[in-house]
Coordinates of C-alpha atoms in Angstrom, one line a residue:
M198 CA 154.1 168.9 100.2
Y199 CA 154.6 165.3 101.6
G200 CA 152.1 165.7 104.1
K201 CA 149.5 166.0 101.5
Q202 CA 149.4 163.3 99.5
S203 CA 147.7 160.0 99.9
L204 CA 150.0 157.1 99.0
R205 CA 147.9 154.0 97.3
I206 CA 150.0 151.1 96.5
G207 CA 149.6 147.9 94.6
S208 CA 149.2 148.3 90.8
V209 CA 151.5 146.7 88.5
R210 CA 151.8 147.8 84.8
F211 CA 153.5 145.3 82.7
L212 CA 156.1 147.2 80.6
D213 CA 157.8 147.1 77.0
L214 CA 159.0 143.4 77.1
A215 CA 159.2 143.3 73.0
G216 CA 160.6 146.5 73.1
N217 CA 157.7 148.2 70.4
G218 CA 155.5 150.3 70.3
E219 CA 152.2 149.5 70.4
E220 CA 149.8 148.5 73.1
T221 CA 148.1 145.0 74.3
S222 CA 145.6 144.2 76.4
G223 CA 146.0 143.6 79.9
I224 CA 146.5 139.8 81.1
N225 CA 144.4 137.5 82.4
G226 CA 141.3 140.7 82.6
F227 CA 143.2 142.5 85.3
C228 CA 143.7 145.8 83.4
S229 CA 142.7 148.7 86.1
R230 CA 142.8 152.1 85.5
Q231 CA 143.0 152.0 89.4
L232 CA 145.4 151.2 91.7
S233 CA 144.8 147.4 92.9
S234 CA 146.9 144.5 94.5
Q235 CA 146.3 143.1 91.2
P236 CA 148.2 143.2 87.7
E237 CA 147.3 146.0 85.4
S238 CA 147.3 146.4 82.0
L239 CA 150.3 145.8 79.3
S240 CA 151.5 149.1 77.6
R241 CA 154.7 148.6 75.5
S242 CA 156.9 151.5 75.1
T243 CA 160.0 151.5 72.6
P244 CA 163.4 152.5 74.3
P245 CA 164.6 155.6 75.4
D246 CA 166.6 157.1 72.0
T247 CA 169.6 158.8 74.3
T248 CA 171.3 157.0 77.2
P249 CA 173.0 159.8 79.4
A250 CA 172.9 157.7 82.4
M251 CA 174.1 154.2 81.0
V252 CA 175.7 152.4 83.8
L253 CA 177.8 149.0 83.0
Q254 CA 176.7 146.5 86.4
S255 CA 179.2 143.0 86.6
N256 CA 176.5 142.1 88.4
F257 CA 176.5 140.6 91.9
A258 CA 180.1 139.4 92.5
K259 CA 183.7 141.4 93.6
R260 CA 185.6 140.4 90.2
V261 CA 188.0 137.5 91.1
V262 CA 190.7 137.0 88.4
S263 CA 193.7 134.8 89.5
N264 CA 195.9 133.5 87.4
V265 CA 194.0 133.0 84.6
E266 CA 197.1 132.1 82.5
N267 CA 197.2 128.9 83.5
H268 CA 194.0 128.2 82.7
P269 CA 193.1 124.7 79.6
P270 CA 192.5 126.4 76.7
S271 CA 188.6 128.2 76.1
T272 CA 186.0 126.3 77.1
T273 CA 183.0 129.2 76.8
T274 CA 182.8 127.9 73.5
K275 CA 180.8 125.2 74.7
S276 CA 176.6 125.6 74.9
I277 CA 175.2 125.8 78.2
A278 CA 173.2 122.6 76.4
S279 CA 176.2 120.5 76.2
R280 CA 176.7 121.3 80.2
L281 CA 173.6 120.5 81.2
R282 CA 173.0 117.1 79.6
T283 CA 174.4 114.9 81.4
S284 CA 172.1 116.1 84.4
I285 CA 169.1 116.7 82.4
T286 CA 169.7 112.5 82.0
D287 CA 170.7 111.8 85.5
A288 CA 167.7 109.9 87.3
A289 CA 168.1 111.1 90.5
R290 CA 167.9 114.0 89.3
R291 CA 165.1 113.9 86.7
R292 CA 163.4 112.1 90.0
R293 CA 163.8 115.4 92.4
A294 CA 162.9 117.6 89.9
R295 CA 159.4 116.0 89.6
A296 CA 159.8 116.5 93.3
N297 CA 161.3 120.6 93.6
G298 CA 159.7 121.7 90.2
T299 CA 157.3 124.3 90.6
S300 CA 153.9 123.0 91.0
T301 CA 151.2 124.0 88.4
S302 CA 148.8 122.5 91.0
K303 CA 150.0 124.4 94.0
Y304 CA 150.6 127.5 92.0
N305 CA 146.7 127.2 91.3
A306 CA 145.4 125.6 94.2
V307 CA 146.7 128.9 96.4
Q308 CA 144.8 130.8 93.6
A309 CA 141.8 129.1 94.0
K310 CA 141.9 129.1 98.0
R311 CA 142.2 133.4 97.4
R312 CA 139.4 133.3 95.2
S313 CA 137.1 131.2 97.2
A314 CA 137.5 132.9 100.8
K315 CA 134.8 134.3 102.4
T316 CA 136.0 137.2 102.8
P317 CA 138.6 138.3 100.3
A318 CA 141.7 140.5 101.3
S319 CA 141.2 143.8 100.9
N320 CA 143.7 147.0 101.2
I321 CA 145.5 147.9 104.5
K322 CA 145.3 152.2 105.6
F323 CA 148.6 153.6 107.8
R324 CA 148.5 157.0 109.1
M325 CA 152.9 157.4 108.6
A326 CA 153.8 160.6 110.4
T327 CA 155.2 163.4 108.2
I328 CA 158.7 164.8 108.9
P329 CA 159.3 167.7 107.5
N330 CA 162.0 168.9 105.0
V331 CA 162.0 164.8 103.6
P332 CA 160.5 164.1 100.3
P333 CA 158.4 161.5 100.3
P334 CA 159.5 157.9 99.7
V335 CA 160.9 156.6 96.8
V336 CA 158.5 154.7 95.0
D337 CA 157.6 153.5 91.1
V338 CA 153.9 153.7 91.7
E339 CA 151.0 156.5 91.2
M340 CA 150.5 159.5 94.3
R341 CA 147.5 161.7 94.2
D342 CA 146.7 164.5 96.2
A343 CA 144.5 164.2 99.4
E344 CA 142.1 165.5 101.1
P345 CA 143.3 169.1 102.0
S346 CA 144.6 169.5 105.7
G347 CA 143.1 171.8 107.6
S348 CA 145.7 172.8 109.3
S349 CA 149.1 174.4 108.0
S350 CA 151.1 172.8 110.4
A351 CA 154.4 171.2 108.6
T352 CA 154.3 168.3 111.1
G353 CA 151.2 165.7 110.5
N354 CA 150.9 162.3 108.4
T355 CA 150.2 160.3 105.2
P356 CA 147.6 157.7 104.7
V357 CA 148.9 154.9 103.1
V358 CA 147.2 152.5 101.4
L359 CA 148.8 148.3 100.6
P360 CA 147.0 145.7 99.6
K361 CA 147.1 143.3 101.9
E362 CA 147.7 140.3 100.2
L363 CA 149.9 140.8 96.6
G364 CA 147.6 139.8 93.9
R365 CA 148.9 136.6 91.5
P366 CA 148.3 136.3 87.5
D367 CA 147.5 133.3 86.0
Y368 CA 150.3 130.5 85.3
R369 CA 151.0 130.1 82.0
D370 CA 154.1 127.6 80.6
V371 CA 157.2 128.8 79.3
S372 CA 157.8 129.4 75.9
R373 CA 159.3 126.6 74.2
E374 CA 160.1 129.0 71.5
A375 CA 162.5 131.1 73.8
L376 CA 163.7 128.6 75.1
V377 CA 164.6 126.8 71.6
A378 CA 166.6 130.7 70.9
A379 CA 168.1 130.4 73.5
D380 CA 169.6 126.6 72.7
P381 CA 168.5 125.0 69.8
E382 CA 170.1 122.1 71.3
L383 CA 166.6 122.5 74.1
H384 CA 164.2 121.9 71.6
D385 CA 162.6 118.3 73.3
T386 CA 164.0 119.0 77.0
D387 CA 161.9 118.9 79.7
V388 CA 161.7 122.2 81.5
T389 CA 161.5 120.8 85.0
F390 CA 164.5 119.1 84.9
L391 CA 166.0 122.0 82.8
R392 CA 165.6 124.3 86.2
E393 CA 167.2 121.4 88.0
A394 CA 170.1 121.6 85.6
L395 CA 170.2 125.3 86.3
Q396 CA 170.2 125.0 89.1
E397 CA 173.4 123.0 89.5
I398 CA 175.1 125.2 87.7
G399 CA 173.5 128.9 88.2
P400 CA 175.8 129.9 90.8
D401 CA 179.0 129.8 88.8
M402 CA 176.9 131.3 85.4
L403 CA 176.7 134.6 88.3
R404 CA 180.0 134.5 89.5
G405 CA 181.1 134.1 85.8
L406 CA 179.5 137.3 85.0
A407 CA 181.6 139.3 87.0
A408 CA 184.8 138.6 84.9
I409 CA 182.5 140.2 82.3
T410 CA 183.9 144.4 81.7
A411 CA 182.8 146.8 79.0
T412 CA 182.9 150.2 78.0
P413 CA 178.9 151.6 77.4
S414 CA 178.0 154.1 74.7
K415 CA 178.0 157.4 76.0
N416 CA 174.9 158.8 73.2
A417 CA 172.9 156.0 72.7
L418 CA 171.9 152.5 72.8
P419 CA 173.6 149.8 70.7
N420 CA 172.6 147.0 69.0
E421 CA 175.8 145.4 69.8
L422 CA 178.1 145.8 72.3
N423 CA 181.8 145.0 72.9
M424 CA 182.8 143.4 76.0
I425 CA 186.1 142.1 77.6
V426 CA 186.1 138.5 79.4
H427 CA 188.5 138.6 82.3
D428 CA 188.1 134.4 82.8
L429 CA 188.8 131.7 80.2
A430 CA 186.9 129.3 82.8
V431 CA 183.6 131.5 82.7
V432 CA 180.2 130.6 80.7
L433 CA 180.2 133.6 78.9
P434 CA 176.8 135.6 78.6
S435 CA 174.7 135.2 75.9
H436 CA 174.2 139.0 75.8
L437 CA 173.5 142.1 77.7
L438 CA 170.4 143.6 79.1
A439 CA 169.5 147.2 78.5
I440 CA 167.3 147.9 81.8
Y441 CA 165.8 150.8 82.6
G442 CA 162.1 152.1 84.0
P443 CA 158.8 153.6 82.7
I444 CA 158.2 157.0 81.7
L445 CA 157.2 159.0 84.6
K446 CA 153.9 160.6 84.4
S447 CA 154.4 163.5 86.3
N448 CA 158.1 164.3 84.1
P449 CA 157.7 162.7 80.7
E450 CA 160.5 164.3 79.5
Q451 CA 162.8 163.5 82.0
K452 CA 165.7 161.3 80.5
R453 CA 165.6 157.8 82.0
K454 CA 168.3 155.3 83.4
I455 CA 169.5 152.8 81.3
T456 CA 171.7 149.9 83.2
L457 CA 173.8 147.3 80.8
Y458 CA 173.8 143.7 82.6
P459 CA 175.2 140.6 81.5
V460 CA 173.1 137.7 81.3
H461 CA 172.6 134.1 80.1
S462 CA 169.4 134.0 78.2
L463 CA 168.7 130.5 78.8
I464 CA 167.7 131.5 83.5
L465 CA 165.5 134.2 82.0
S466 CA 164.2 132.0 79.3
A467 CA 163.7 128.9 81.8
Y468 CA 161.7 131.2 83.9
C469 CA 160.1 134.3 82.6
T470 CA 156.4 133.1 80.7
R471 CA 156.2 136.9 79.4
L472 CA 159.5 137.4 77.9
P473 CA 159.4 137.4 74.1
P474 CA 162.7 134.8 72.4
F475 CA 165.5 136.7 73.3
P476 CA 167.2 137.4 69.4
A477 CA 170.4 135.2 68.0
S478 CA 174.0 135.6 70.3
I479 CA 177.0 135.8 68.7
P480 CA 179.1 132.8 68.7
L481 CA 182.9 133.0 70.1
P482 CA 184.9 133.2 66.7
A483 CA 187.1 130.2 66.1
L484 CA 190.7 130.3 66.5
P485 CA 192.4 129.5 63.2
T486 CA 194.3 125.5 63.6
D487 CA 198.3 127.3 63.5
A488 CA 196.8 130.3 65.8
P489 CA 198.2 129.9 69.8
P490 CA 195.7 128.8 72.8
R491 CA 193.0 132.0 73.5
S492 CA 194.6 133.5 76.6
A493 CA 192.6 136.2 78.9
P494 CA 191.4 139.0 78.8
F495 CA 189.9 139.2 75.2
S496 CA 187.3 140.7 73.5
H497 CA 184.0 139.3 72.7
T498 CA 181.1 141.6 71.1
I499 CA 177.0 140.7 72.3
P500 CA 173.7 141.5 71.3
V501 CA 171.9 143.7 73.8
R502 CA 168.4 143.5 74.6
P503 CA 166.8 146.7 75.8
L504 CA 164.2 146.0 78.5
C505 CA 161.2 148.1 80.5
L506 CA 160.9 146.7 83.5
P507 CA 158.5 148.6 86.5
H508 CA 161.1 148.9 89.0
P509 CA 165.0 148.1 87.7
A510 CA 166.1 148.8 90.9
S511 CA 164.8 145.6 92.3
Y512 CA 165.9 143.4 88.7
L513 CA 169.2 142.1 91.0
R514 CA 167.7 140.3 93.5
L515 CA 165.7 138.6 90.9
A516 CA 168.0 137.8 88.7
A517 CA 170.4 136.7 91.5
F518 CA 167.3 133.9 93.1
L519 CA 167.0 132.9 89.1
Y520 CA 170.6 131.9 88.9
T521 CA 170.9 130.2 92.9
K522 CA 167.3 129.7 93.6
R523 CA 168.6 130.6 97.2
T524 CA 165.3 132.3 99.1
D525 CA 167.3 133.0 102.2
I526 CA 169.3 135.2 100.3
L527 CA 166.4 137.0 98.6
M528 CA 164.6 136.6 102.0
A529 CA 167.4 138.7 103.3
S530 CA 167.9 141.4 101.0
L531 CA 164.2 142.4 101.2
M532 CA 163.7 142.7 104.6
P533 CA 165.5 145.3 106.8
P534 CA 169.3 144.5 108.5
C535 CA 167.8 142.4 111.3
P536 CA 168.3 138.5 110.7
L537 CA 165.7 136.3 110.7
P538 CA 165.0 134.1 114.2
A539 CA 165.9 130.4 112.9
G540 CA 163.8 128.1 111.7
F541 CA 161.7 131.4 110.9
D542 CA 157.9 129.8 110.1
A543 CA 156.5 132.4 107.6
S544 CA 153.0 130.0 108.5
D545 CA 153.2 130.4 112.1
R546 CA 151.3 133.5 113.7
R547 CA 153.0 133.5 116.5
Q548 CA 156.6 133.8 114.9
V549 CA 155.3 136.3 112.4
E550 CA 154.0 138.5 115.1
A551 CA 157.1 138.2 117.5
Y552 CA 160.0 139.3 114.1
A553 CA 157.3 142.0 113.1
T554 CA 157.3 143.5 117.2
Q555 CA 160.8 143.1 116.6
L556 CA 161.9 144.9 113.6
A557 CA 159.0 147.9 115.0
T558 CA 161.0 148.7 117.8
T559 CA 164.1 148.5 116.0
F560 CA 163.4 150.6 112.6
T561 CA 161.1 153.4 112.2
G562 CA 157.9 153.3 110.3
H563 CA 159.7 155.1 107.2
A564 CA 162.6 152.5 107.0
L565 CA 159.8 149.9 107.0
L566 CA 158.0 151.1 104.5
Q567 CA 160.9 151.8 102.2
H568 CA 161.7 147.8 102.3
A569 CA 157.9 147.3 101.7
M570 CA 158.4 149.3 98.3
I571 CA 161.6 147.0 97.6
V572 CA 159.0 143.7 97.8
H573 CA 156.9 145.4 96.0
G574 CA 158.7 146.4 92.9
L575 CA 159.9 142.8 93.0
W576 CA 156.4 142.1 92.8
Q577 CA 155.8 144.4 89.6
N578 CA 159.1 142.8 88.3
V579 CA 157.9 139.3 88.9
C580 CA 154.3 139.7 87.5
A581 CA 155.7 142.0 84.1
L582 CA 157.7 138.6 83.2
S583 CA 155.2 136.2 84.8
I584 CA 157.7 134.2 86.7
F585 CA 155.5 131.0 88.4
D586 CA 158.2 129.8 90.9
D587 CA 156.8 128.3 94.0
S588 CA 159.7 129.3 96.4
L589 CA 159.9 133.2 95.0
W590 CA 155.8 133.7 95.6
E591 CA 156.2 132.2 98.9
T592 CA 159.4 134.7 99.6
M593 CA 157.5 137.5 98.9
D594 CA 154.3 137.0 100.3
A595 CA 156.2 135.8 103.7
A596 CA 158.3 139.4 103.5
W597 CA 155.4 141.1 102.7
N598 CA 153.7 139.6 105.3
V599 CA 156.2 140.7 107.2
L600 CA 156.4 143.8 106.7
L601 CA 152.7 145.0 106.9
C602 CA 152.8 143.4 111.0
A603 CA 156.0 145.7 111.2
I604 CA 154.0 149.0 110.0
A605 CA 151.2 148.5 111.5
V606 CA 152.7 147.8 115.2
S607 CA 154.7 150.7 113.9
T608 CA 151.5 153.0 113.6
G609 CA 149.7 151.3 116.3
N610 CA 147.3 149.6 114.0
K611 CA 148.4 146.5 114.9
E612 CA 145.0 145.1 114.7
A613 CA 145.0 145.5 111.0
M614 CA 147.5 142.8 110.5
M615 CA 147.0 140.4 113.4
P616 CA 143.4 140.7 114.6
T617 CA 143.2 139.5 118.7
E618 CA 141.8 135.8 118.5
E619 CA 138.8 137.1 119.8
A620 CA 138.1 139.5 116.6
E621 CA 139.0 135.9 114.0
D622 CA 136.8 134.2 116.2
S623 CA 133.8 136.7 115.7
S624 CA 134.4 138.0 112.4
S625 CA 134.5 133.8 111.6
S626 CA 131.1 134.1 113.0

């Protein structure tokens, strides 16, 4: 029964990023069997043998194909590195990259501030009202039995334990090997400049993924898959990611759903520092000299890369951000359908309290918890892949803080997240 469980949230397992079956030690000492606010150990598992629920997703944009026959001859054979070369060498863009790129010192400064805090961030407990005949929220975190309730009533409440802060793994650099595997021409390219240039063309690359279709296998996950390209002007994806989730402890025999997503390996390799190098992509075959120009639609075969993530459902949000770097779109996707106030500043306590109160009076506590689970799932994937983009972490922290404040108001425990100024003064003295 939902009313006889305690939901404790805050850990993440790093899963199957290399695709083999051996186990490795935890990252940076964050290795615990108990749920906490820090990343947990990396456990690897082989991809499922069968794929009864394999689905191909064309990612984030609706397919738009118009007048493709009138495009000039295909430019898809041109490497992404060639497209980026002018951007990377542009002096103005190099200066912006220095100012806007991921700041190792900024990330480490946040880490140091948290570790030196007199009162380390702790967990916070809410009591959510149990709704009769409604199952508990679908989350990918462990649930354990709570103490037996003294009442046999179908109504009651369920304790929910959440960390006040989302833990951060220690910083690590992007693998040069992974970048070279994505494109050998990038062997001496500065990562910060590369990310700045990718930000310029990333949105177009993302929209181009909507012009890709494929028919997945019904029985087994193939090593390669044929795709149909409906637009000559797109930058071809290099791989298909076969995303699936971890084995459920409660039902280890249950078959897992696999979803296929076209992707450009360079985008992930530029940000995901724990992701091993992608296998070599398959170049588009050159046409014979006497052949007519290539026209759309045409077929092309690309490799399939299995990838187990702690929270497959939040992959699209993460990938969309890496392609576009749009924090406003990411924040809106994490929150309930209630627009952020104009000029919202997540560091302003009064603004956070006002917006959280608006959410609490508009949505139920259960709805707010579901959105908190989305943020938590995204955080799991970011930790598993070890992505250290400042704006991504700031957005996740802001969404987490707002939602926890809203849940606190909704459950009548406002002081847990928004203590009065008198209480803050007494605790600091």
